[in-house]
Amino acid sequence: MLVTGGAGFIGRSLVKELLANNFTVSVIDTVSSSDKKAQSLIQLGAHYYNGDIRDLPSIEQAGEGCSHIVHLAAQTSVPASIENPKLNDEVNLNGTLNIIKYSNSNNIKKVVFASSAAVYGNCEDVPLVEESAGSCLSPYAESKFQNEKDLLSLISKEPRVHILRFFNVYGPGQDTNSSYAAVIPSFIQRIISGQSPTIFGDGSQSRDFIAVSDVVDLITHILLNSNNTKNGVYNVATQTETSINELLSLIITSISQTDNGIKIPEINYQGKRSGDITSSCADISKVVNSFGWSPKVSLAQGIKSLVEFELRG
Ligand SMILES: NC(=O)c1ccc[n+]([C@@H]2O[C@H](COP(=O)([O-])OP(=O)(O)OC[C@H]3O[C@@H](n4cnc5c(N)ncnc54)[C@H](O)[C@@H]3O)[C@@H](O)[C@H]2O)c1
């Protein structure tokens, strides 16, 4: 099993789960092998290759002996994609074309690809069905949408291709600077350290949050089963719309229940950010019906575990 971007937030959780399921796991990532993120995987038994998906020979070296690929490596920041679209396209477009080339010329049986809810742009026809994508608002979103098309059209008959459009994934180990559900670790860390959390706008804007453990569970399920499922594109979310105000209130409740004597600071409301979409929520019937999988972790449970994780330091 080759996991690209295995040292990232979702990648680290996935690699740990795959190793626990007795998969042999190779990782390719630009994170140095001496970095603690890589070291944590090496110590668990992953074959770690410090390399770049823009370089086909590196993929060939990392992927030796692998029959399945989970392709997570990407330039993942929307603002960075606007500042430097060339770099975004080199990593996301050319890197993914290399994965396709590698898959077509090796004995790869399945490719699972991390796409994004960003491909829905400002479409607010919620719950969002897979066919509504395309109004991309950034080079990042455009590159993910193009990746989907490339994977579905260029990959030969085998391997099978499962494209997963992740909504807002949250969980332990998420970088507060990351562009997705980073609002969750950011709120938790600010409140724990006595700083005011900032809400842009009135807090009524909503998102569809999914626990990283559910995402990892789905990918593992697809790798172990679904040999007869056709190539396709699937929303990966919980189909639960949560406003930022509701999210903050869940976080405050969880922190208050820990009995750590943490004083909840005032909430800092600032002007709405331009381009912020008002509501986002996925229709997940396709993934549920196709794979017989459904998310298990409620946002309240996920937040509670994350607060405990953050308090442990
Ligand atoms: N986290 C979310 O909520 C979310 C939502 C939608 C889509 N996604 C997608 O899921 C995937 C994983 O996201 P994440 O949150 O774990 O992101 P992340 O930024 O934590 O992980 C991405 C990993 O890819 C690696 N990488 C970047 N460029 C590379 C290159 N050229 N060659 C090899 N490795 C490279 C990075 O070093 C990093 O370890 C990404 O493709 C992302 O676009 C994530």
GROMACS .gro file of C-alpha atoms in nm, residues 78-79 81-82 117-124 134-143 145 274-278:
model
   28
   78VAL     CA    1  -0.658   2.773  -0.072
   79PRO     CA    2  -0.483   3.110  -0.001
   81SER     CA    3  -0.303   2.842  -0.432
   82ILE     CA    4  -0.416   3.199  -0.505
  117ALA     CA    5  -1.576   1.995  -0.104
  118ALA     CA    6  -1.400   2.301  -0.252
  119VAL     CA    7  -1.515   2.172  -0.594
  120TYR     CA    8  -1.869   2.289  -0.502
  121GLY     CA    9  -1.751   2.650  -0.475
  122ASN     CA   10  -2.035   2.875  -0.368
  123CYS     CA   11  -2.309   2.631  -0.469
  124GLU     CA   12  -2.544   2.643  -0.171
  134GLY     CA   13  -1.778   2.269  -1.083
  135SER     CA   14  -1.812   2.630  -0.969
  136CYS     CA   15  -1.454   2.633  -0.841
  137LEU     CA   16  -1.344   2.952  -0.664
  138SER     CA   17  -0.967   2.898  -0.637
  139PRO     CA   18  -0.677   2.732  -0.818
  140TYR     CA   19  -0.683   2.472  -0.539
  141ALA     CA   20  -1.046   2.382  -0.614
  142GLU     CA   21  -0.985   2.386  -0.989
  143SER     CA   22  -0.688   2.152  -0.951
  145PHE     CA   23  -1.173   1.910  -0.998
  274SER     CA   24  -1.538   3.811   0.165
  275GLY     CA   25  -1.591   3.485  -0.021
  276ASP     CA   26  -1.701   3.292   0.292
  277ILE     CA   27  -1.983   3.062   0.186
  278THR     CA   28  -2.297   3.073   0.399
   0.00000   0.00000   0.00000
